[in-house]
XYZ file of C-alpha atoms in Angstrom:
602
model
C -8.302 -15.880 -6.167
C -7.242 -12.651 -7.489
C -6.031 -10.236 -4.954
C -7.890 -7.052 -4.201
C -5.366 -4.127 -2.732
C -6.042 -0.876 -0.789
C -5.303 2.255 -2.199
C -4.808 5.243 -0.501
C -5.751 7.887 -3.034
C -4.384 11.099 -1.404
C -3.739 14.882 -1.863
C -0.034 15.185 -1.342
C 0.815 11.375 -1.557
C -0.606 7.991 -2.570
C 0.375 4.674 -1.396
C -1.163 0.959 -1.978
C -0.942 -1.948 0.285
C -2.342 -5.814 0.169
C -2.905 -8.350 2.908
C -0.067 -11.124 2.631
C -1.472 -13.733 5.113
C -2.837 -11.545 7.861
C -0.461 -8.793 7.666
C -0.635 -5.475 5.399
C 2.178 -5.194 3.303
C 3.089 -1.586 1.567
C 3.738 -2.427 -2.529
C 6.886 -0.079 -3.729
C 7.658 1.097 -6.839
C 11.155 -0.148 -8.906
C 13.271 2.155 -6.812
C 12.317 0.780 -3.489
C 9.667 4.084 -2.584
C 6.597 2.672 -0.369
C 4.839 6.529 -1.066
C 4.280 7.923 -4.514
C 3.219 12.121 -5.035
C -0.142 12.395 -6.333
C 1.676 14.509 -9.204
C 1.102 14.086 -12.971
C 2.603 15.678 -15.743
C 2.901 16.058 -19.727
C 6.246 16.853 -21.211
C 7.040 19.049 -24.381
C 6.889 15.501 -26.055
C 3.608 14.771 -25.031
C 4.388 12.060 -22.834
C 2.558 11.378 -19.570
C 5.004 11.121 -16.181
C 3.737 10.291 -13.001
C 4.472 10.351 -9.694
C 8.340 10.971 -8.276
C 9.163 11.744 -11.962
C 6.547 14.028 -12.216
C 7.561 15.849 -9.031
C 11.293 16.014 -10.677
C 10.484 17.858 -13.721
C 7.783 19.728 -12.044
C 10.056 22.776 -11.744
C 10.645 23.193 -15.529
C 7.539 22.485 -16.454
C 5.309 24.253 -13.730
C 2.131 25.514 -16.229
C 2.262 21.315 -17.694
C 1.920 19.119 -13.840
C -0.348 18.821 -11.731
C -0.776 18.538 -8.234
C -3.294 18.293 -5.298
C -5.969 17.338 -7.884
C -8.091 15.511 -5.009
C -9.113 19.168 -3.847
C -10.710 19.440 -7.357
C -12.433 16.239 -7.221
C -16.328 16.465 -7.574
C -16.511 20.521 -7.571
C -17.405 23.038 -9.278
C -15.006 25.538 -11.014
C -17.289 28.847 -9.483
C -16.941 26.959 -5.929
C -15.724 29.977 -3.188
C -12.957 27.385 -1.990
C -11.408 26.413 -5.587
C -11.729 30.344 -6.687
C -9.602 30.885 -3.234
C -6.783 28.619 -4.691
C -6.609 28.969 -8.299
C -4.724 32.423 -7.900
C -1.756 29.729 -6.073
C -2.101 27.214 -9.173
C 0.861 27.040 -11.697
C -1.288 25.077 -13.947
C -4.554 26.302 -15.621
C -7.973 25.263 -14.501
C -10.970 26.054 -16.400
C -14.961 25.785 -16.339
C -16.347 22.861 -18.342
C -20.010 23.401 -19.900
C -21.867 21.813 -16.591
C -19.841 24.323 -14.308
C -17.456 21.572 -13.566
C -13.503 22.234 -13.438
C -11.423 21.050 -16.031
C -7.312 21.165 -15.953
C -5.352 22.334 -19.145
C -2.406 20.770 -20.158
C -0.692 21.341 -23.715
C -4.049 22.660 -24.588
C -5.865 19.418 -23.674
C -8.394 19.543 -20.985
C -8.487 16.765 -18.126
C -11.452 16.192 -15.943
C -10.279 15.930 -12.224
C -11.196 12.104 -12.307
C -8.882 11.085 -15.246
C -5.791 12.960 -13.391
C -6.308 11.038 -10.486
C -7.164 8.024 -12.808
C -3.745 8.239 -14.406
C -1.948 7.846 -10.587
C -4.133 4.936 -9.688
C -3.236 3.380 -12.941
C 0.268 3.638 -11.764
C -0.268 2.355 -8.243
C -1.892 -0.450 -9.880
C 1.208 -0.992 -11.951
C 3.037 -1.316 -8.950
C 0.586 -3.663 -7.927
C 0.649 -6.094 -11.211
C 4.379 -6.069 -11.014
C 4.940 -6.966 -7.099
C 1.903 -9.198 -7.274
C 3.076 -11.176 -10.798
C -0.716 -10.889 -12.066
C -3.338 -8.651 -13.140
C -4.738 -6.463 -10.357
C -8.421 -5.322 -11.155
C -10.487 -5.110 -8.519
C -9.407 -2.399 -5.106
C -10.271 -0.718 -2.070
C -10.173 2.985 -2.546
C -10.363 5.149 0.578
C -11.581 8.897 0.781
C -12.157 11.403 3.326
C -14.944 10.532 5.507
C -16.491 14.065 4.621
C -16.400 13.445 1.329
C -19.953 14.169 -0.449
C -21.663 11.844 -3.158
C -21.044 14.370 -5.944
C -16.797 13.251 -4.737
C -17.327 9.663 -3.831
C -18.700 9.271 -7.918
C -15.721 11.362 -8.649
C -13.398 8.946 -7.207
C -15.386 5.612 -8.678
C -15.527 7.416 -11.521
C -11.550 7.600 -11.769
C -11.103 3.864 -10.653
C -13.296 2.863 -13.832
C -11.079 4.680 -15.993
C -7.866 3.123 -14.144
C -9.031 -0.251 -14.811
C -9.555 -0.906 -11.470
C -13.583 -1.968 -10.118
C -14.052 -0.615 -6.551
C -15.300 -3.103 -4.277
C -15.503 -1.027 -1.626
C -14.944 3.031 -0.737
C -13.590 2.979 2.794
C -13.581 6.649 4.735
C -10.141 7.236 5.422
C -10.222 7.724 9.388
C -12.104 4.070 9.656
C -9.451 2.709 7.680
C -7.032 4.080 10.170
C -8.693 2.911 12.653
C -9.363 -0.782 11.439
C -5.472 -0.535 10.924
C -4.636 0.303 15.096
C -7.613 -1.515 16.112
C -7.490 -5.280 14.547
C -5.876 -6.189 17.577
C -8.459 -4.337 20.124
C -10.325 -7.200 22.494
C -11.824 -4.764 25.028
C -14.255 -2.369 24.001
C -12.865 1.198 23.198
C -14.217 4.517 22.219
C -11.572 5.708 19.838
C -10.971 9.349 17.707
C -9.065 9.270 14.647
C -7.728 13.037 14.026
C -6.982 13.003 10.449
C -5.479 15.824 9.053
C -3.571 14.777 5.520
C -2.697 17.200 2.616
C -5.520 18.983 1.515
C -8.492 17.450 4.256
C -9.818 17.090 7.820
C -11.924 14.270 9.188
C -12.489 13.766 12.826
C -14.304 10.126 13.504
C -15.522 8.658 16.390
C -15.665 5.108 16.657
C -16.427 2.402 19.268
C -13.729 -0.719 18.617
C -13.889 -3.933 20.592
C -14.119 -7.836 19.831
C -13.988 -7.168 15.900
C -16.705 -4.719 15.689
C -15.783 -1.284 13.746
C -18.761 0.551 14.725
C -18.763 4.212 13.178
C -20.771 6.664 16.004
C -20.289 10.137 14.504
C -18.035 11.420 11.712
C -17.269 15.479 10.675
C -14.163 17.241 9.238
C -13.508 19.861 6.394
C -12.982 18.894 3.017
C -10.632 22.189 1.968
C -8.213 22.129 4.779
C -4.932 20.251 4.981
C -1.064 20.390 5.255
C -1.441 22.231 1.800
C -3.311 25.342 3.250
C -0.337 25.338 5.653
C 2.088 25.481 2.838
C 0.174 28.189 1.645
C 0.927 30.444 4.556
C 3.875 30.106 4.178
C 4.343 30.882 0.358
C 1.924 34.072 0.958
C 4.739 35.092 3.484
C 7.161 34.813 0.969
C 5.287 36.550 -1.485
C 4.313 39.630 1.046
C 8.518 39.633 2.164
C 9.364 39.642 -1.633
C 7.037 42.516 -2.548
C 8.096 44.420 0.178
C 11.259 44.333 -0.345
C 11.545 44.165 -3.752
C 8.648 45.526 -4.789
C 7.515 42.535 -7.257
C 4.420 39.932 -6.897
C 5.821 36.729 -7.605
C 2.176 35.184 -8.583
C 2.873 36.447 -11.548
C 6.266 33.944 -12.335
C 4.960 30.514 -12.057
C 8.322 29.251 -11.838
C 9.263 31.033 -9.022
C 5.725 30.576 -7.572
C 6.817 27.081 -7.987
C 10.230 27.312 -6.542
C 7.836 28.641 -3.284
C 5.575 26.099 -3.184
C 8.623 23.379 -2.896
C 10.380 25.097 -0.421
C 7.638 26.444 1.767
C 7.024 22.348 2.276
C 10.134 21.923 2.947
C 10.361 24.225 5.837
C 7.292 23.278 7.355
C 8.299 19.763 7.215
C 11.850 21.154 8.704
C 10.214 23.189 11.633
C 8.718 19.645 13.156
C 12.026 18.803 14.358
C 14.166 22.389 13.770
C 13.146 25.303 15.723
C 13.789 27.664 12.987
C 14.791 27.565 9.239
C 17.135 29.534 7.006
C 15.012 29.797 3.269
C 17.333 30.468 0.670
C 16.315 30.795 -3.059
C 18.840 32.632 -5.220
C 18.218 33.731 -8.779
C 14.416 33.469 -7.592
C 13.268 36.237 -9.896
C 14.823 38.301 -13.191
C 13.350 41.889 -12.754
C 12.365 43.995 -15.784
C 15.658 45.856 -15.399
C 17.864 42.512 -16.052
C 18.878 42.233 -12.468
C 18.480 39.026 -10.905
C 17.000 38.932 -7.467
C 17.256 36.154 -4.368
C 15.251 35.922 -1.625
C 16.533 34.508 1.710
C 14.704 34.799 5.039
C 14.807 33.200 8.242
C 11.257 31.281 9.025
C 10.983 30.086 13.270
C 8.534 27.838 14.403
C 6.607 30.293 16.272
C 5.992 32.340 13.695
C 4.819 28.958 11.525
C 2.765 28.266 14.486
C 0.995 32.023 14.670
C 0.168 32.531 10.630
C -1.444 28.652 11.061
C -2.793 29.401 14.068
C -6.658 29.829 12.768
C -6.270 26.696 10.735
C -5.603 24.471 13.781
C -8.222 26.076 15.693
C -10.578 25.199 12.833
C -9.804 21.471 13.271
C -11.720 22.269 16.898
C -15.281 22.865 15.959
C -15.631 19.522 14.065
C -13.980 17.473 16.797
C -16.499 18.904 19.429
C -19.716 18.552 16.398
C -18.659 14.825 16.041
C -18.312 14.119 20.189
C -21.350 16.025 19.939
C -22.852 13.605 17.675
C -21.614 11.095 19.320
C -23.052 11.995 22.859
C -19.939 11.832 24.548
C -17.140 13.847 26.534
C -13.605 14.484 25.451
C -12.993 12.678 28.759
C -14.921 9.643 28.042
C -12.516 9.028 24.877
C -10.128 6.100 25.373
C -7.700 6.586 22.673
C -6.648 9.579 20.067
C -5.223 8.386 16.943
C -3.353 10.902 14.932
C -3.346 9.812 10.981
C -2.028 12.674 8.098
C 1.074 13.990 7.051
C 0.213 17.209 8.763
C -0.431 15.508 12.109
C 3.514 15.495 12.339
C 3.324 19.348 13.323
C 4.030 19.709 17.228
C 0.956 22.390 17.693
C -1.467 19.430 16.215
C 0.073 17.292 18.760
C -0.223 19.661 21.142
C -3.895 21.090 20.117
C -4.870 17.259 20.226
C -3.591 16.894 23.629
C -5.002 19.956 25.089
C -8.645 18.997 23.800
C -8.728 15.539 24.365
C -6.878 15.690 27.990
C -4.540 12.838 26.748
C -1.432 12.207 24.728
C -2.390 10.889 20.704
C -1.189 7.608 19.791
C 0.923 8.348 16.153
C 2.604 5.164 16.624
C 2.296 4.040 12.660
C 3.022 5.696 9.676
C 0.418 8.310 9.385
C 0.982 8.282 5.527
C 0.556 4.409 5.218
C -1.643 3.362 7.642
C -4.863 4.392 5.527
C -3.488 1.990 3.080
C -2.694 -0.819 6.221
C -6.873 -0.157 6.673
C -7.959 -0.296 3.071
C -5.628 -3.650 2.627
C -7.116 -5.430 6.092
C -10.856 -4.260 4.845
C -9.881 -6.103 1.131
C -9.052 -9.120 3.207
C -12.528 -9.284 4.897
C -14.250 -8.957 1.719
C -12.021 -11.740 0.794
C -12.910 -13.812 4.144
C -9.364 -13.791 4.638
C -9.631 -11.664 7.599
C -12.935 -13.101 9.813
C -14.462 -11.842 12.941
C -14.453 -8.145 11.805
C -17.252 -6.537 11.297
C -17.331 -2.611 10.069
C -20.059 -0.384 10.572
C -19.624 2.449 8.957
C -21.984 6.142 8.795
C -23.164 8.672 6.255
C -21.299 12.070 6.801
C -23.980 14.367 5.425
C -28.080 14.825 5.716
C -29.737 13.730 2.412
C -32.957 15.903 1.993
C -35.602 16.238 -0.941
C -36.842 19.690 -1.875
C -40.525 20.472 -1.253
C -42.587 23.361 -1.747
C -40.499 26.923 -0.879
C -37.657 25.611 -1.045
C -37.561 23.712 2.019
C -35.551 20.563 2.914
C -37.160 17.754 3.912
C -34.667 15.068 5.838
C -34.805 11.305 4.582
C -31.481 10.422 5.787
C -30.166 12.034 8.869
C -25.904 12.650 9.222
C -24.206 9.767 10.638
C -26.866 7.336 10.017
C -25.248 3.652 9.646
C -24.532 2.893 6.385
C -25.732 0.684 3.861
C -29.630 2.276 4.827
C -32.847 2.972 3.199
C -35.943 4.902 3.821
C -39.162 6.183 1.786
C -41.657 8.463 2.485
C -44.801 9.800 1.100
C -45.404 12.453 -0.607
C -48.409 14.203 -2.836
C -48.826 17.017 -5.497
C -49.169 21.077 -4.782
C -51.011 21.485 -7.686
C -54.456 19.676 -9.045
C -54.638 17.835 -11.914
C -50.521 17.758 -11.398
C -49.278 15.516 -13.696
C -45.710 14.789 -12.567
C -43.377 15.581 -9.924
C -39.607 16.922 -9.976
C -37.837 15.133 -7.358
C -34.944 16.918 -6.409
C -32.351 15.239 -4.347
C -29.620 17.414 -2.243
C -26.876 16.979 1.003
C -26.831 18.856 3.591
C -27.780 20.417 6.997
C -29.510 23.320 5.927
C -33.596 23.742 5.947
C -33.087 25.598 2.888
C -32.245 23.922 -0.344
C -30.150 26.802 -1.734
C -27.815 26.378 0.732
C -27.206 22.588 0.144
C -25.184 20.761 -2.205
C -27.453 19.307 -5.126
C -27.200 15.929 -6.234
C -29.385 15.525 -9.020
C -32.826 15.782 -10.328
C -35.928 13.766 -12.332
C -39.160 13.804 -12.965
C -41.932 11.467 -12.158
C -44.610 11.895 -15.084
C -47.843 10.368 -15.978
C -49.582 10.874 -12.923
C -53.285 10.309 -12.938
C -54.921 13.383 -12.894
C -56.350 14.703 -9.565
C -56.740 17.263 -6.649
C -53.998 18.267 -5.075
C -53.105 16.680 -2.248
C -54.761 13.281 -2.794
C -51.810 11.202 -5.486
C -49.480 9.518 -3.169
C -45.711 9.386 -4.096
C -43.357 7.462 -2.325
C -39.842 8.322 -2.305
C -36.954 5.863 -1.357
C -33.837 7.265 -0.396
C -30.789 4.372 -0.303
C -26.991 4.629 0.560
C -25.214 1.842 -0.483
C -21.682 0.475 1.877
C -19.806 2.958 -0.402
C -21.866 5.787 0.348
C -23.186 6.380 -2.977
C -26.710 7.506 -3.259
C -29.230 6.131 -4.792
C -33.062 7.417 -5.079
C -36.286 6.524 -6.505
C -40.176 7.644 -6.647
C -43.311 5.177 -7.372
C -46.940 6.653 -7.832
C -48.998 4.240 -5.410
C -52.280 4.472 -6.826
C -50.808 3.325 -10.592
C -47.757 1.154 -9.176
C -46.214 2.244 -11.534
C -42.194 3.622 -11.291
C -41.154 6.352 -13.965
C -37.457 8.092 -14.384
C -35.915 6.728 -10.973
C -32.344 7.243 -11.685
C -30.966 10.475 -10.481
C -29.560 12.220 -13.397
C -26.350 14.167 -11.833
C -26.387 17.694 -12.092
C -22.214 17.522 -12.287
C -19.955 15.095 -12.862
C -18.906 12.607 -15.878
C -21.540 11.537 -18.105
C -20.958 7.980 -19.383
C -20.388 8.766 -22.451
C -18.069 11.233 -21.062
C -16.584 8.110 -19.344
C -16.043 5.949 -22.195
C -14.567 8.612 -23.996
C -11.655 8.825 -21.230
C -11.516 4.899 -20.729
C -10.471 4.774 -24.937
C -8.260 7.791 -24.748
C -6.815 6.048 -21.559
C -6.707 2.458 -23.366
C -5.022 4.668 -26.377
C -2.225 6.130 -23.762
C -1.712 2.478 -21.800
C -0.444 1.258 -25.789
C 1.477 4.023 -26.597
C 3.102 4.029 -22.550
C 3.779 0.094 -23.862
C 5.062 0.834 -27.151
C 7.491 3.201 -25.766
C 8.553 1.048 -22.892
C 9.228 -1.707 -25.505
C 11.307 0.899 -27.175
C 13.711 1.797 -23.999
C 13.498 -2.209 -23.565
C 14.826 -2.604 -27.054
C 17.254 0.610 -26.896
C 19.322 -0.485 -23.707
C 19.453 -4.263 -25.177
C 21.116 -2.822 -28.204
C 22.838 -0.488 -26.256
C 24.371 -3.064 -23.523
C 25.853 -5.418 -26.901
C 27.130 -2.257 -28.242
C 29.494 -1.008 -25.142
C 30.394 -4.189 -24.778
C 31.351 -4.821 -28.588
C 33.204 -1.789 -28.925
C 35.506 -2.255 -26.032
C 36.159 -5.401 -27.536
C 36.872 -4.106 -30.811
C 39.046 -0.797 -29.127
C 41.512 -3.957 -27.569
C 41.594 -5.580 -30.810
C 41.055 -3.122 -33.329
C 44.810 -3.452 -34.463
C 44.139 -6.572 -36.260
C 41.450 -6.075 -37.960
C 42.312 -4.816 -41.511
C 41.751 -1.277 -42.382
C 38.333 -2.196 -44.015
C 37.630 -3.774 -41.284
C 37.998 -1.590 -38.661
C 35.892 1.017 -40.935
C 33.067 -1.587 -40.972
C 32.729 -1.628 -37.530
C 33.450 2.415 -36.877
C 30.511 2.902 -39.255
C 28.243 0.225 -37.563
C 28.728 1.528 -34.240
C 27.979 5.350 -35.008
C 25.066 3.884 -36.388
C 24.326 2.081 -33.403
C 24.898 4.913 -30.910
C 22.931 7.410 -32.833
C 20.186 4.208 -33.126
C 20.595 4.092 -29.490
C 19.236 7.621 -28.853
C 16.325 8.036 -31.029
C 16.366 4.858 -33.150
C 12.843 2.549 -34.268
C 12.737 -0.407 -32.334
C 12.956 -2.099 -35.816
C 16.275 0.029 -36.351
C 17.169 -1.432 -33.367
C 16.691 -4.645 -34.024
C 18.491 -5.025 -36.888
C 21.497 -3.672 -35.510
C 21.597 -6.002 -32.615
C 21.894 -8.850 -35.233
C 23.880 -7.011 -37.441
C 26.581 -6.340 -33.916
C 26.530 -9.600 -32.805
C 27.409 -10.787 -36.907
C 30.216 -8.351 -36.737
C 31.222 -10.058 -32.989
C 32.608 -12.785 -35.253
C 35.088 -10.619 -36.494
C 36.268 -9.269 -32.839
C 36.172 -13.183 -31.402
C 38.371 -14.214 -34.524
C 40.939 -11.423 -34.002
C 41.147 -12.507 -30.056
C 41.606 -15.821 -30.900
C 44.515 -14.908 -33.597
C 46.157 -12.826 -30.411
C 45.923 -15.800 -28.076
């Protein structure tokens, strides 16, 4: 049986795991790294690099990479939250026809899902290679918050990796599956997850291999990347002031920020204070080159942050809430997220929970531990575990006025389904616009829609008296699915939701060829550096050869072999893979002379 892996598809990072007996194992890359940056770039060549080699190059080529596309996922460009960032964006983001975002590189645009499409692909690479067969089928996780509109995103970008999601796990319950496999005695466990770009707070009750989800809640904008941001806007301000220049208008050096404000943060967990040097930061209209260099403390990291850890608070408290229990009645914190390695989380956590958090694993692999132990239960090679997991967000249906009627409450057990009847406003109403959104408001303006269709060729009659009932279903991945039957015909019209954002499938299979396109040209060129350093490893060796024996080799000879090998070397560096081909077997022909002249010396 094929494997299925877990994939932690993250904001900062992304990792992937698989169950090897009954223990997660982490799947590096060639050079031995466990966690891969969620970056992806396109050179001045037009090739695609992902990942650490993305991140390398990301300084020269700042307008070309991308990063922290999992913020973009499943929004829209006009959304208050994206607007807030965009000014902080090296790269260029722009509004696609249905008010979605789209990201510009070399003057092609990228949908959100095919960027993060191209770092699963890679993460399955890893996969293939470590595994020795074709990975295809994956747990994904995302943040328990996420809403439908961003759990399609992410299915959506699995489809176009090649990869068909058996499952979407929310990240915190994967955490939690991950600390908990070994629980006996019944728990009540919180998993504080605060990663690079969002919050989830989940309450669960563990014990004798039942996962059972009570209450979930978070923030979907707010992560260790809004804390970077502090810090770069402190830069900026200390730059202006004293230099009187606004460096978001040098997306290199807004770069060159970015990098380093990271690097402090990261710095201040252990370090009580930082010295930030960047010199040559900025050329000035005058020609004169100008550094910054600034001391940063951890208490003043801790005080410009200070409103984003408080705003971990309210959902913590909403999901206890939700839960209907006390901070004291909590067993066990568990602390998952890069960002969770700040000592004010730690000590935030502490202070509201009345008890020390557990951060005993990795908090950037054990998501990936969680998705890799849920593959194994699909694959009944983990048994005894059951998962129950919830819904994050009310799913309504817009009636009359504008008001939201609740078919699915927040943080009912997923998979579910309900229906409910409904009737016409009108008489002699003919069909019905069912229109599906999430969200706790009353009011459907102030929800998130989902989609909307019509159900037509209702009998004619007086308002009030047709009967519609409407089925609302979640499915184990959270995805949403909704339909409407007339009772008094039987009959079921347009019951798919059609989405009011997202990828069409056309859209899709668009992406999936100019992905299948990419995959052969990514081969053909890895063929080529195959080819290149075979022909390059008989050449070295060849010409010290012929530099030792050279002497008796006749003077046509010796200009044989000169010639070949500048041919070779220049073949070496931007030579066809038939060029280099043919000079492999024309080398190892010319050998013959070398091994004859050694023998003569001997």
């Amino acid at each position: 049986m094929a494997k299925i892996i877990g994939i932690d598809l993250g904001t900062t990072n992304s990792c992937v795991a698989y169950l090897d007996g009954d223990r997660p194992r982490m799947i590096a890359s060639k050079e031995g790294r466990r966690v891969m940056p969620s970056v992806v770039g396109i050179t001045d060549k037009n090739e695609r690099v992902i990942g650490t080699l993305a991140k390398r190059q990301m300084r020269l080529n700042v307008e070309n990479t991308v990063f922290a596309v999992k913020r973009l996922m499943g929004r829209k460009f006009d959304d208050p939250e994206v607007q807030k960032v965009k000014p902080y964006l090296p790269y260029q983001i722009a509004a696609a026809q249905n008010g979605d975002i789209r990201v510009v590189l070399r003057e092609e645009r990228y949908s959100p899902p095919e960027i993060s499409a191209m770092i699963l692909s890679k993460l399955r690479e890893y996969a293939d290679d470590h595994l020795g067969e074709a990975v295809r089928e994956a747990i994904v996780t995302v943040p328990a918050y996420f809403d439908d509109a961003q759990r399609q995103a992410t299915k959506d970008a699995s489809r176009i990796a090649g990869l068909e999601v058996k499952r979407l796990v929310n990240e915190p319950t994967a955490a939690a599956l991950a600390y908990g496999v070994e629980m006996k005695e019944g728990r009540k466990i919180i998993v504080y997850d605060l990663g690079g770009g969002t919050f989830d707070v989940t309450v669960l009750h563990v014990g004798e291999g039942v996962f059972e989800v009570l209450s979930t809640s978070g923030d979907t904008f707010l992560g260790g990347y809004d804390f970077d941001q502090r810090i770069v806007e402190w830069m900026i301000e200390g730059f202006k002031s004293e230099h009187g220049v606004d460096l978001c208008e040098d997306p290199m050096a807004l770069q060159r920020l970015t990098e380093e404000a990271e690097k402090a943060k990261c710095d201040l967990s252990s370090a009580t204070e930082v010295d930030i040097q960047l010199p040559f930061l900025h050329t000035a209209a005058d020609g004169n080159v100008l550094h910054f260099q600034k001391q940063l403390t951890r208490a003043q990291l801790e005080e410009m942050t200070k409103d984003l850890i408080e705003r971990t608070e309210t959902p913590c408290l909403d999901a206890l809430k939700e839960a209907k229990l006390r901070p004291e009645e909590i067993d066990e914190v568990l602390l998952v997220g890069g960002q969770t390695r700040m000592p004010k989380i730690h000590e935030k956590v502490s202070n509201l929970f009345n008890r020390a958090p557990n951060a005993s694993l990795s908090p950037d692999e054990v998501v990936a531990f969680g998705a890799s132990l849920q593959a194994g239960i699909l694959q009944g090679e983990v048994k005894d575990i059951i998962l129950l997991d919830v819904t994050p967000l009310s799913l309504n249906i817009e009636t009359q006025g504008g008001v939201c009627v609740p078919m699915i409450e927040r943080n009912s057990t997923v998979p579910t389904k309900t229906s409910k009847i409904f009737t016409t406003v009108l008489d002699n109403q003919t069909s019905v616009e069912i229109h599906v959104l999430q969200g706790e408001s009353k009011m459907a303006s102030a929800n998130r829609s989902l989609g909307k269709f019509d159900l037509r060729d209702i009998p004619p009659a007086p308002r009030g008296l047709p009967e519609i009932e409407v089925t609302f279903a979640i499915d184990s991945n959270g995805i949403v699915n909704v339909s409407a039957v007339d009772k008094a015909t039987g009959k079921a019209q347009n019951i798919l939701i059609q989405p009011s954002s997202g990828l069409s499938e056309g859209e899709i299979e668009r992406i999936l060829k100019r992905a299948e396109e990419s995959r052969e040209e990514e081969q053909k060129l890895l063929e080529l550096v195959q080819v290149r350093g075979r022909l390059q490893s008989l050449y070295y060796q060849q010409k010290r050869s012929y530099e030792e024996f050279k002497d008796l080799l006749g003077s046509e000879q010796r200009g044989e072999m000169e010639e070949l090998f500048k041919r070779a070397d220049e073949a070496v560096r931007s030579g066809s893979a038939n060029d280099c081909n043919a000079l492999f077997d024309e080398i190892e022909e010319a050998s013959r002379l070398i091994s004859s002249a050694t023998l003569m010396k001997g």
